[in-house]
Amino acid sequence: MRVARLMLRPLARTIDWTPLAVSALLTVPLALFAGAGADPGPALYYAVVLLRLSAILIGAAAGFVLVDPLAAGTGPVPVPRWLRQGVRALLGVAAGTLIWACVFTVVRSRLPGVPLPLAGLAAEAGVCLALALACTASTLRRYPDRPAALVGAVVLSGVLAATLFLRGDASPWIMPGEPGWEEVHRVWLAVSPLPVIWLAVANRDLR
Amino acid sequence: MRTALALFEVRRLLRSPLLWAAAALAVTWRATMTWQMMPNWSLEAVHTATATLIVGAAALVAANLVTTRDRRDGIREALAALPVRAPARTSAAVVATCAVAVLGATAATLLLLATLSVDAVPAGRLDVYELCGGVAAVALAAALGVALGRWIPHPMAPLVAIFLLGMAMIVGAGGRLLPVVFVWDMPVHLSRPSGLHVVYVCALVVLAGAAALLRYGPRPARVTAAVTALAVAAGVTTATAGEAQDVPAATQHCERRGDLTYCAFPGYEPWIALWAGAVEPVARALPPAARAHLPQIRQRAGGDMEFYLPQADADRSVRPGQTWGRNGGETAYRRTLAARTAAAITGLPWGGRNSQVDSLSCDARDQARTVVALWLAGHTAAQRLPVDVEIIRKFGNRRVGTMGRSDMGWVDYSAAELEYSRHLLARPGARQAVWEHWDRLLDPRTTVRQALPLLGLRPLPATYSALPADRMREEACP
């Protein structure tokens, strides 16, 4: 734990924060447009779509946090790879959560009368973030270069597109207030440990 | 040299799973959505073009990866020894990525058209320019990927572009400036300058390609291409700015078939035979005297009939919408159209009620005409019980109760009426019995118990007449 704490600052300096910064610069201002219409129905739709797409963009951007430009030279260092990558992942999760929380706060402040279920939407965002990180971590084991981070985005987009045509209770993207919201989000919570375990396994030492 | 480079990139891209996986996803997604829906070519062309944007997103990422390849570790030194420089590689990347993107998008489009043609009686007119616009938009995504790779060589750039374009499409920002202009509603007749829009998108492809090359200096050819493309795009945008996209519904085409008159919007005439297939068995089951005043089957603008909640119609016409089913999906449409026709003939209330009671539905239990209506509709397709529509207070997420909505509209009935109608359908001589007592059976005051001896049916246990316990309060159907 002490080593991890000591590594925080040096690792934070080596991380390319540009993608996460760009995602924040895109999503937070867009959240200001929530509630631009008078009708609460379209406003809720816009808000939920924005929160979900933001989660995907932030997840994709967080994948870049795992890219270690010196991966080829850091094999023999005494701190194991799983710890270095774990600390990177934690930093990415913290920054991603912060950005998404900002988007959510802005959206909620713009739509005071519209109930946005934080727990359910946060569960969706958390799974997206963890899934993108897990995909990137797996790819980095074979291709330790920056474009590896795109794999997380591609997988997330693919999962989004593949699940969009599921109907009714089978759809993971139902709107707040629709019947089955609670049940669907219990499934989101139930699957949430899977990408986290996948991420931990993908971060293990190479040899 | 450039040709060889372009061919090399084409071969590499053709082996890349990204584009083909995206094409497979687009086809699977759209085919699943439309498999049981009868195609309306006017709208399907737009929806197909929209679906190919999944290929466009993949093309944007793939083109970006191709372009940023020469900035990866160790590649810069290796490329320095080659006889051509970055501009040549860029132009080869533009040509190769656009060619493969067009190939992938065309394959996806043709496959989607093939799936739409299975067991189809299509309505509308297929606008080939709309499809070409979708393919051109995918080429634009590829060219944009190259331009972004040259100007902003960070892997995050294509993701940002996809996010912004996706948000713009979802919220409808940008209008005609977007590469594919999505249609959210269901216009009766879609008429927009699709040919000019293809020119606009092609101009943007040239502009993106020129922008990628302008990274290496403003050479005359590049500047000319960019300025020309910009002028064409601006000209087309200006020329099409005032043109209406949705033309109001034209006069309907009406056709007499047997005892019934059918009216369809232009382009939907082939569906008259489909409607007739559902309605004629109902008409044939009527006593000859009752066939003189049958409701008109008149198409209305809008989508799914099952979910349409009609207001009271002065002329009591039956209103199929702009959707129909195929590949098994037509069963529900046939059943609903037959039920609506039977409801209109038997005088059951048409639209939702706005009276003092809680529910929109009215209670048609213990009315002989309900059994007759279900019997009539049963000649076309097996009828079913009303579905329970859950009423949830939206912003409190509190369940209030249920309303019964049947295929006849906001008309609620129980298993007893349905079961009597099934017994009646199975009973020989039922038609003569119904015809003989037609006027009495259609009287709203005639109860089921009074009708049973007339129809030769035996009473069912009282439990058949029960409605779900959480049903909201309903008035008897007038």
XYZ file of C-alpha atoms in Angstrom:
685
model
C 0.000 0.000 0.000
C 2.868 2.327 0.877
C 4.512 1.634 -2.481
C 1.244 2.311 -4.273
C 0.922 5.624 -2.450
C 4.491 6.546 -3.364
C 3.830 5.704 -7.019
C 0.711 7.844 -7.300
C 2.390 11.124 -8.113
C 5.098 9.852 -10.515
C 2.567 7.697 -12.376
C 0.074 10.557 -12.567
C 2.805 12.640 -14.234
C 3.449 9.983 -16.897
C -0.222 9.530 -17.792
C -1.604 11.168 -20.937
C -4.546 13.045 -19.435
C -5.513 14.675 -22.723
C -8.294 12.185 -23.617
C -9.981 12.517 -20.231
C -9.621 16.292 -20.344
C -11.146 16.360 -23.834
C -14.030 14.153 -22.717
C -14.673 16.508 -19.802
C -14.533 19.546 -22.093
C -17.084 17.936 -24.397
C -19.532 16.352 -22.003
C -19.834 18.959 -19.245
C -20.726 21.866 -21.590
C -23.195 19.619 -23.430
C -24.856 18.941 -20.076
C -25.671 22.645 -19.885
C -28.114 22.154 -22.776
C -30.164 19.674 -20.748
C -33.603 21.104 -20.076
C -33.405 23.533 -22.990
C -36.894 22.383 -24.046
C -39.935 23.045 -21.909
C -41.388 19.537 -22.148
C -39.990 17.199 -19.433
C -40.290 14.094 -21.651
C -37.739 15.090 -24.339
C -35.595 16.736 -21.645
C -35.408 13.443 -19.752
C -34.586 11.605 -22.982
C -31.808 14.080 -23.844
C -30.413 13.912 -20.308
C -30.321 10.111 -20.182
C -28.844 9.799 -23.691
C -26.193 12.373 -22.800
C -25.331 10.617 -19.522
C -25.030 7.261 -21.285
C -22.976 8.550 -24.220
C -20.819 10.485 -21.758
C -20.177 7.289 -19.839
C -19.051 5.599 -23.046
C -16.811 8.505 -24.092
C -15.310 8.814 -20.599
C -14.763 5.041 -20.480
C -13.029 5.163 -23.862
C -10.878 8.082 -22.720
C -9.990 6.369 -19.440
C -8.440 3.519 -21.421
C -5.539 5.840 -22.368
C -4.594 6.043 -18.700
C -3.381 2.438 -18.834
C -0.998 3.057 -21.723
C 2.550 3.061 -20.393
C 4.898 4.628 -22.972
C 7.832 2.990 -21.210
C 6.234 -0.439 -20.911
C 9.080 -2.063 -22.818
C 11.643 -0.724 -20.346
C 9.791 -1.197 -17.078
C 9.778 -4.992 -17.083
C 12.706 -5.445 -14.691
C 11.654 -2.817 -12.096
C 10.993 -4.155 -8.576
C 7.367 -2.969 -8.421
C 5.195 -5.618 -10.101
C 3.222 -4.805 -13.222
C -0.151 -5.548 -11.620
C 0.507 -2.888 -9.011
C 1.656 -0.258 -11.522
C -1.231 -0.913 -13.840
C -3.612 -1.170 -10.890
C -2.628 2.278 -9.696
C -3.065 3.624 -13.245
C -6.512 2.029 -13.433
C -7.474 3.535 -10.076
C -6.398 6.971 -11.257
C -8.422 6.510 -14.442
C -11.478 5.354 -12.510
C -11.184 8.289 -10.103
C -10.868 10.852 -12.898
C -13.623 9.221 -14.980
C -15.973 9.079 -11.997
C -15.284 12.719 -11.248
C -16.087 13.815 -14.802
C -19.257 11.726 -15.000
C -20.341 13.034 -11.577
C -19.836 16.587 -12.882
C -21.983 15.822 -15.945
C -24.670 14.285 -13.726
C -24.618 17.229 -11.312
C -24.963 19.750 -14.125
C -27.778 17.765 -15.761
C -29.623 17.426 -12.448
C -29.249 21.131 -11.718
C -30.692 21.910 -15.166
C -33.641 19.558 -14.679
C -34.777 20.054 -11.095
C -38.250 18.579 -11.618
C -37.166 15.473 -13.493
C -36.102 12.540 -11.317
C -32.872 11.026 -12.615
C -32.148 7.744 -10.827
C -28.511 8.188 -9.794
C -27.922 4.605 -8.656
C -29.053 2.993 -11.904
C -27.317 5.455 -14.227
C -24.139 5.276 -12.125
C -24.189 1.473 -12.337
C -24.370 1.723 -16.148
C -21.519 4.258 -16.228
C -19.416 2.154 -13.851
C -19.767 -0.968 -15.995
C -18.906 1.017 -19.150
C -15.815 2.460 -17.483
C -14.629 -0.898 -16.135
C -15.331 -2.668 -19.436
C -13.343 -0.127 -21.461
C -10.428 -0.389 -19.020
C -10.536 -4.200 -19.079
C -10.514 -4.330 -22.902
C -7.633 -1.866 -23.084
C -5.677 -3.740 -20.401
C -6.090 -7.010 -22.297
C -4.940 -5.441 -25.572
C -1.965 -3.752 -23.912
C -0.583 -7.143 -22.961
C 0.080 -7.811 -26.663
C 0.248 -4.314 -28.192
C 1.696 -1.891 -25.628
C 1.014 1.206 -27.751
C -1.439 4.096 -27.576
C -3.926 2.851 -30.209
C -4.566 -0.146 -27.927
C -6.786 2.212 -25.943
C -9.125 2.388 -28.928
C -10.111 -1.231 -28.367
C -12.083 -0.250 -25.284
C -14.001 2.333 -27.300
C -14.629 -0.078 -30.156
C -15.896 -2.807 -27.807
C -18.125 -0.348 -25.934
C -19.559 1.000 -29.192
C -20.092 -2.542 -30.446
C -21.851 -3.573 -27.234
C -23.995 -0.435 -27.423
C -24.949 -1.062 -31.049
C -25.556 -4.768 -30.420
C -27.841 -4.149 -27.444
C -29.786 -1.306 -29.031
C -32.064 -3.703 -30.879
C -33.069 -5.613 -27.770
C -36.650 -4.814 -26.875
C -38.648 -4.585 -23.658
C -37.175 -6.110 -20.525
C -34.282 -7.561 -22.533
C -32.980 -4.068 -23.294
C -30.339 -2.776 -20.882
C -31.053 0.795 -22.005
C -34.607 1.338 -20.774
C -35.603 4.838 -19.723
C -36.197 5.915 -16.114
C -39.801 5.410 -15.130
C -40.362 2.540 -17.527
C -41.512 -0.791 -16.072
C -38.560 -3.071 -15.368
C -36.063 -0.325 -14.482
C -35.275 -1.908 -11.106
C -34.906 -5.428 -12.521
C -32.679 -4.336 -15.405
C -30.428 -2.399 -13.046
C -30.127 -5.327 -10.706
C -28.628 -7.117 -13.730
C -26.260 -4.164 -14.320
C -25.129 -4.443 -10.692
C -24.824 -8.219 -10.917
C -22.523 -8.054 -13.974
C -20.446 -5.154 -12.652
C -17.809 -7.351 -10.904
C -17.043 -9.177 -14.176
C -15.146 -6.357 -15.965
C -13.395 -5.524 -12.671
C -12.150 -9.117 -12.347
C -11.229 -9.083 -16.045
C -9.270 -5.862 -15.512
C -7.410 -7.342 -12.519
C -6.529 -10.464 -14.501
C -5.402 -8.430 -17.532
C -3.171 -6.267 -15.324
C -1.196 -9.224 -13.954
C 2.516 -9.614 -14.697
C 3.482 -10.520 -18.221
C 5.794 -13.347 -17.195
C 3.966 4.393 -56.700
C 0.830 5.948 -55.233
C -1.300 3.272 -56.872
C 0.868 0.561 -55.356
C 0.617 2.230 -51.949
C -3.148 2.539 -52.268
C -3.479 -1.111 -53.274
C -1.306 -2.123 -50.330
C -3.576 -0.191 -47.953
C -6.663 -1.647 -49.608
C -5.339 -5.179 -49.064
C -4.569 -4.419 -45.418
C -7.957 -2.833 -44.808
C -9.770 -5.708 -46.463
C -8.134 -8.051 -43.977
C -9.057 -5.825 -41.022
C -11.919 -7.308 -38.982
C -13.074 -3.872 -37.803
C -14.954 -2.810 -40.945
C -16.469 -6.207 -41.607
C -17.555 -6.645 -37.988
C -19.232 -3.225 -38.191
C -20.926 -4.161 -41.489
C -22.143 -7.436 -39.945
C -23.418 -5.549 -36.903
C -25.260 -2.992 -39.046
C -26.909 -5.706 -41.126
C -27.825 -7.849 -38.097
C -29.175 -4.885 -36.171
C -31.326 -3.503 -38.957
C -32.429 -6.909 -40.250
C -33.573 -7.898 -36.750
C -35.491 -4.651 -36.403
C -37.216 -4.949 -39.771
C -37.616 -8.701 -40.289
C -41.279 -8.706 -39.296
C -42.124 -5.253 -40.676
C -43.409 -4.710 -44.190
C -40.962 -2.345 -45.900
C -41.942 1.130 -46.906
C -39.145 1.927 -49.339
C -39.396 5.684 -48.872
C -38.473 5.370 -45.205
C -36.385 2.204 -45.384
C -33.929 3.905 -47.731
C -33.269 6.544 -45.048
C -33.115 3.994 -42.215
C -30.745 1.765 -44.228
C -28.475 4.742 -44.919
C -28.540 5.536 -41.194
C -27.648 1.939 -40.282
C -24.592 2.051 -42.546
C -23.236 4.842 -40.346
C -22.093 2.025 -38.027
C -19.751 1.068 -40.873
C -18.858 4.754 -41.100
C -17.808 4.857 -37.436
C -15.579 1.821 -37.991
C -14.186 3.365 -41.193
C -13.334 6.549 -39.323
C -11.360 4.623 -36.685
C -9.720 2.323 -39.270
C -8.698 5.270 -41.483
C -7.300 7.047 -38.461
C -5.246 3.982 -37.521
C -3.904 3.756 -41.087
C -2.918 7.435 -41.073
C -1.349 7.517 -37.628
C 0.646 4.367 -38.296
C 3.700 6.368 -39.391
C 3.847 8.124 -36.009
C 4.130 4.950 -33.969
C 7.349 3.796 -32.326
C 10.112 3.016 -34.771
C 8.001 3.551 -37.899
C 9.182 7.109 -38.557
C 12.792 5.952 -39.011
C 11.778 3.063 -41.253
C 9.645 5.323 -43.461
C 12.449 7.856 -43.827
C 14.294 5.428 -46.108
C 11.368 5.127 -48.546
C 11.223 7.049 -51.864
C 7.794 8.666 -51.176
C 6.916 11.086 -48.430
C 3.900 11.672 -46.203
C 1.731 13.475 -48.830
C 1.860 10.434 -51.090
C 1.035 8.142 -48.184
C -1.824 10.460 -47.224
C -3.387 10.502 -50.684
C -3.019 6.712 -50.852
C -4.702 6.422 -47.449
C -7.592 8.654 -48.566
C -8.170 6.650 -51.744
C -7.772 3.243 -50.062
C -9.887 3.920 -46.994
C -12.651 5.558 -49.040
C -12.670 2.644 -51.501
C -12.875 -0.012 -48.795
C -15.442 2.013 -46.843
C -17.615 2.312 -49.962
C -17.228 -1.431 -50.532
C -18.234 -2.262 -46.952
C -21.163 0.165 -46.957
C -22.395 -1.054 -50.347
C -22.217 -4.673 -49.203
C -24.150 -3.831 -46.031
C -26.735 -1.827 -48.011
C -27.300 -4.587 -50.564
C -27.606 -7.215 -47.841
C -30.127 -5.066 -45.997
C -32.151 -4.562 -49.180
C -32.086 -8.333 -49.705
C -33.400 -8.994 -46.179
C -36.094 -6.346 -46.691
C -37.264 -8.048 -49.870
C -38.037 -11.410 -48.235
C -41.794 -12.081 -48.279
C -42.414 -8.373 -48.911
C -45.252 -6.406 -50.483
C -43.432 -3.100 -50.255
C -45.038 0.322 -50.189
C -43.504 3.581 -51.313
C -40.750 4.283 -53.773
C -37.124 3.318 -53.268
C -34.999 6.451 -53.493
C -31.616 5.209 -54.687
C -30.082 8.604 -53.931
C -30.843 8.147 -50.231
C -28.920 4.851 -50.297
C -26.063 6.487 -52.234
C -26.052 9.246 -49.595
C -25.480 6.624 -46.887
C -22.594 5.061 -48.809
C -21.099 8.513 -49.479
C -21.412 9.342 -45.765
C -19.328 6.253 -44.953
C -16.686 7.414 -47.459
C -16.791 10.821 -45.777
C -16.151 9.177 -42.406
C -13.095 7.418 -43.875
C -11.739 10.647 -45.398
C -12.406 12.462 -42.127
C -10.467 9.755 -40.279
C -7.449 10.416 -42.508
C -7.731 14.201 -42.110
C -7.998 13.900 -38.336
C -5.027 11.536 -38.317
C -2.939 14.152 -40.104
C -4.066 17.250 -38.204
C -4.781 15.821 -34.727
C -2.714 12.637 -34.560
C -4.161 11.345 -31.325
C -6.266 8.153 -31.135
C -8.857 10.098 -29.131
C -9.670 12.339 -32.096
C -11.854 9.802 -34.006
C -13.753 8.973 -30.824
C -14.523 12.639 -30.252
C -15.688 12.988 -33.860
C -17.980 9.956 -33.514
C -19.348 11.252 -30.202
C -20.108 14.683 -31.631
C -21.720 13.323 -34.798
C -23.710 10.800 -32.736
C -24.994 13.465 -30.360
C -25.842 15.770 -33.275
C -27.863 13.006 -34.937
C -29.638 11.973 -31.741
C -30.704 15.474 -30.741
C -31.341 16.499 -34.345
C -28.800 19.336 -34.412
C -27.299 20.324 -37.736
C -30.296 19.460 -39.901
C -29.395 19.175 -43.589
C -25.725 19.819 -42.819
C -25.386 16.306 -41.365
C -24.127 13.600 -43.751
C -27.275 11.514 -43.188
C -30.470 13.322 -42.240
C -32.424 10.946 -40.072
C -36.218 10.767 -40.165
C -37.639 10.329 -36.676
C -41.346 10.379 -37.491
C -43.273 8.617 -40.239
C -44.206 11.048 -43.011
C -46.785 9.876 -45.522
C -44.690 11.029 -48.398
C -41.006 11.803 -47.968
C -39.724 14.149 -50.594
C -36.391 15.837 -50.182
C -33.521 16.752 -52.492
C -31.648 13.485 -51.935
C -29.704 13.694 -55.204
C -28.302 17.096 -54.307
C -27.519 15.824 -50.818
C -25.320 13.096 -52.361
C -23.463 15.844 -54.235
C -23.091 17.721 -50.933
C -21.658 14.674 -49.123
C -19.312 13.864 -52.046
C -18.066 17.468 -51.918
C -17.357 16.982 -48.212
C -15.393 13.804 -49.029
C -13.204 15.807 -51.414
C -12.906 18.595 -48.844
C -11.799 16.148 -46.115
C -9.275 14.529 -48.475
C -7.896 17.921 -49.492
C -7.771 18.988 -45.835
C -5.653 15.908 -45.060
C -3.200 16.854 -47.811
C -3.157 20.542 -46.877
C -1.301 19.466 -43.749
C 1.766 19.373 -46.033
C 1.417 22.790 -47.519
C -1.023 24.720 -49.726
C -0.179 23.298 -53.166
C -2.366 24.627 -56.044
C -4.138 21.313 -56.669
C -5.000 20.847 -52.995
C -6.233 24.401 -52.536
C -8.273 24.225 -55.750
C -9.854 20.937 -54.676
C -10.687 22.302 -51.223
C -12.126 25.577 -52.492
C -14.158 23.856 -55.219
C -15.531 21.295 -52.760
C -16.392 24.018 -50.281
C -18.124 26.050 -52.971
C -20.141 23.046 -54.160
C -21.143 22.121 -50.583
C -22.139 25.699 -49.800
C -24.002 26.018 -53.082
C -25.983 22.836 -52.528
C -26.800 23.850 -48.946
C -28.055 27.223 -50.128
C -30.000 25.732 -53.034
C -31.795 23.191 -50.848
C -32.339 25.430 -47.820
C -35.911 26.337 -48.665
C -37.114 22.970 -49.942
C -39.701 21.206 -47.842
C -38.764 17.720 -46.650
C -42.183 16.350 -45.841
C -44.915 16.918 -48.360
C -48.429 16.919 -46.844
C -50.510 13.828 -47.437
C -51.847 13.630 -50.945
C -55.372 12.570 -51.899
C -56.005 8.959 -51.078
C -56.555 6.360 -53.725
C -59.857 4.548 -53.030
C -60.789 1.154 -54.372
C -63.991 -0.880 -54.068
C -63.496 -4.600 -53.406
C -66.616 -6.649 -52.782
C -68.707 -4.912 -50.133
C -65.886 -2.757 -48.819
C -64.104 0.402 -49.874
C -60.413 0.790 -49.157
C -58.523 4.091 -49.289
C -54.738 4.219 -49.259
C -52.138 6.951 -49.551
C -50.214 7.076 -52.845
C -47.590 4.348 -52.783
C -49.535 2.192 -50.336
C -51.952 0.742 -52.926
C -50.313 -2.739 -52.806
C -51.388 -2.998 -49.163
C -55.087 -2.853 -50.038
C -54.907 -6.563 -50.891
C -53.342 -7.233 -47.473
C -56.085 -5.301 -45.661
C -58.739 -7.038 -47.757
C -57.298 -10.411 -46.731
C -57.968 -9.485 -43.102
C -61.338 -7.767 -43.499
C -63.148 -9.824 -46.144
C -63.628 -12.933 -43.930
C -65.374 -10.636 -41.418
C -67.602 -9.146 -44.134
C -68.496 -12.587 -45.500
C -69.685 -13.671 -42.030
C -72.250 -10.832 -41.926
C -75.910 -11.201 -42.855
C -76.404 -9.863 -46.411
C -78.512 -6.935 -45.193
C -75.740 -5.760 -42.856
C -73.190 -5.622 -45.669
C -74.768 -2.528 -47.173
C -73.361 -0.092 -44.591
C -69.881 -1.375 -43.866
C -67.204 0.972 -42.536
C -64.611 2.248 -44.918
C -61.052 0.969 -44.517
C -59.224 4.274 -44.722
C -55.512 4.566 -44.086
C -54.316 7.100 -41.558
C -50.920 8.749 -41.192
C -48.874 7.205 -38.408
C -47.380 4.027 -37.128
C -48.386 0.846 -35.425
C -52.124 0.257 -35.295
C -51.914 -1.853 -32.150
C -50.582 1.060 -30.153
C -52.707 3.719 -31.753
C -55.438 5.005 -29.506
C -58.054 6.515 -31.800
C -60.428 9.275 -30.912
C -64.045 8.847 -31.882
C -64.375 8.971 -35.659
C -67.490 10.596 -37.056
C -67.693 8.249 -40.039
C -66.605 5.185 -37.997
C -64.052 4.226 -40.592
C -61.408 1.668 -39.732
C -57.965 3.213 -39.845
C -54.956 0.980 -40.555
C -51.705 2.898 -40.252
C -48.521 3.076 -42.294
C -47.140 -0.192 -40.917
C -47.904 -3.816 -41.663
C -46.171 -7.089 -40.830
C -44.438 -9.866 -42.719
C -42.606 -13.100 -41.891
C -45.146 -13.866 -39.158
C -45.452 -10.260 -38.024
C -48.620 -9.804 -40.111
C -50.660 -12.026 -37.751
C -51.051 -9.271 -35.156
C -51.971 -6.706 -37.825
C -54.562 -9.014 -39.392
C -56.049 -9.833 -35.995
C -56.218 -6.158 -34.975
C -57.682 -4.948 -38.274
C -60.347 -7.672 -38.162
C -61.161 -6.818 -34.532
C -61.421 -3.082 -35.296
C -63.710 -3.796 -38.231
C -65.892 -6.121 -36.136
C -66.040 -3.507 -33.368
C -67.143 -0.835 -35.860
C -69.810 -3.124 -37.326
C -71.216 -4.144 -33.937
C -71.301 -0.567 -32.637
C -68.783 -0.930 -29.872
C -67.328 2.418 -28.758
C -64.457 3.579 -30.839
C -61.980 5.762 -29.015
C -60.851 6.182 -25.445
C -63.416 7.623 -23.087
C -62.866 10.798 -21.157
C -65.633 10.446 -18.613
C -65.550 10.719 -14.841
C -64.283 7.183 -14.267
C -60.619 6.342 -13.817
C -60.043 4.191 -16.892
C -60.064 5.031 -20.586
C -61.579 1.618 -21.291
C -65.229 0.707 -21.200
C -66.545 -2.592 -19.905
C -68.026 -4.727 -22.701
C -68.595 -7.788 -20.529
C -71.975 -9.455 -20.548
C -72.988 -7.812 -23.837
C -74.071 -10.143 -26.614
C -72.543 -7.884 -29.289
C -69.086 -8.442 -27.746
C -69.425 -12.169 -28.410
C -70.635 -11.419 -31.951
C -67.723 -9.026 -32.569
C -65.203 -11.603 -31.367
C -66.915 -14.273 -33.460
C -66.752 -12.057 -36.568
C -63.091 -11.186 -36.017
C -62.354 -14.843 -35.293
C -63.079 -15.649 -38.953
C -59.792 -13.893 -39.801
C -57.542 -14.774 -36.871
C -57.829 -16.248 -33.375
C -58.680 -13.412 -30.995
C -57.144 -12.881 -27.582
C -57.928 -11.364 -24.207
C -57.363 -7.629 -23.640
C -53.845 -6.795 -22.540
C -53.315 -5.158 -19.162
C -51.937 -1.655 -19.650
C -50.073 -0.698 -16.506
C -50.663 2.854 -15.393
C -47.598 4.237 -13.687
C -47.387 7.738 -12.412
C -44.341 8.761 -14.434
C -42.518 11.047 -12.052
C -43.338 9.179 -8.884
C -42.748 5.734 -10.376
C -45.909 4.612 -8.571
C -48.140 1.931 -10.075
C -51.773 3.053 -10.093
C -53.504 0.006 -11.607
C -54.314 -1.505 -15.010
C -56.621 -0.716 -17.918
C -57.797 -3.320 -20.401
C -56.956 -2.625 -24.043
C -58.119 -5.111 -26.620
C -57.565 -5.319 -30.350
C -60.916 -3.542 -30.662
C -59.479 -0.476 -28.916
C -60.230 0.665 -25.384
C -62.828 -2.079 -25.063
C -62.440 -4.456 -22.141
C -63.975 -7.924 -21.939
C -63.386 -11.145 -20.061
C -62.479 -14.732 -20.853
C -66.217 -15.575 -20.924
C -66.965 -13.504 -24.072
C -63.838 -14.853 -25.782
C -64.682 -18.441 -24.879
C -68.302 -18.089 -26.076
C -67.032 -16.693 -29.396
C -64.693 -19.687 -29.789
C -67.528 -22.114 -29.067
C -69.633 -20.233 -31.598
C -66.927 -20.492 -34.263
C -66.684 -24.245 -33.667
C -70.450 -24.787 -33.708
C -72.070 -25.857 -37.010
C -74.985 -23.660 -37.914
C -73.743 -20.730 -35.848
C -73.868 -18.401 -38.839
C -77.573 -19.015 -39.410
C -78.269 -18.446 -35.688
C -76.376 -15.141 -35.675
C -78.010 -13.933 -38.897
C -81.473 -14.861 -37.621
C -81.122 -12.832 -34.397
C -78.740 -10.170 -35.737
C -80.593 -7.039 -34.599
C -81.279 -8.384 -31.127
C -77.701 -9.592 -30.659
C -76.313 -6.183 -31.608
C -78.521 -4.361 -29.125
C -76.241 -3.175 -26.255
C -78.999 -4.081 -23.801
C -78.952 -7.767 -24.802
C -76.915 -9.658 -22.236
C -74.799 -12.706 -22.926
C -77.098 -14.828 -20.776
C -80.076 -13.771 -22.940
C -78.111 -14.520 -26.112
C -76.947 -18.008 -25.152
C -80.231 -19.830 -26.001
C -80.439 -17.893 -29.301
C -76.931 -19.046 -30.234
C -77.293 -22.574 -28.890
C -74.499 -22.161 -26.338
C -74.286 -23.426 -22.762
C -73.343 -21.071 -19.902
C -69.805 -21.056 -18.562
C -68.903 -20.841 -14.841
C -69.055 -17.314 -13.391
C -65.276 -17.299 -12.811
C -64.776 -16.762 -16.558
C -66.279 -13.274 -16.276
C -63.763 -11.947 -13.755
C -61.325 -9.157 -14.663
C -57.878 -8.772 -13.062
C -58.083 -7.586 -9.452
C -56.122 -4.384 -10.090
C -58.323 -3.245 -12.992
C -59.288 0.427 -12.691
C -62.971 1.388 -12.558
C -64.714 1.140 -15.946
C -68.177 2.140 -17.180
C -70.255 -0.249 -19.276
C -69.789 0.302 -23.014
C -72.712 2.408 -24.314
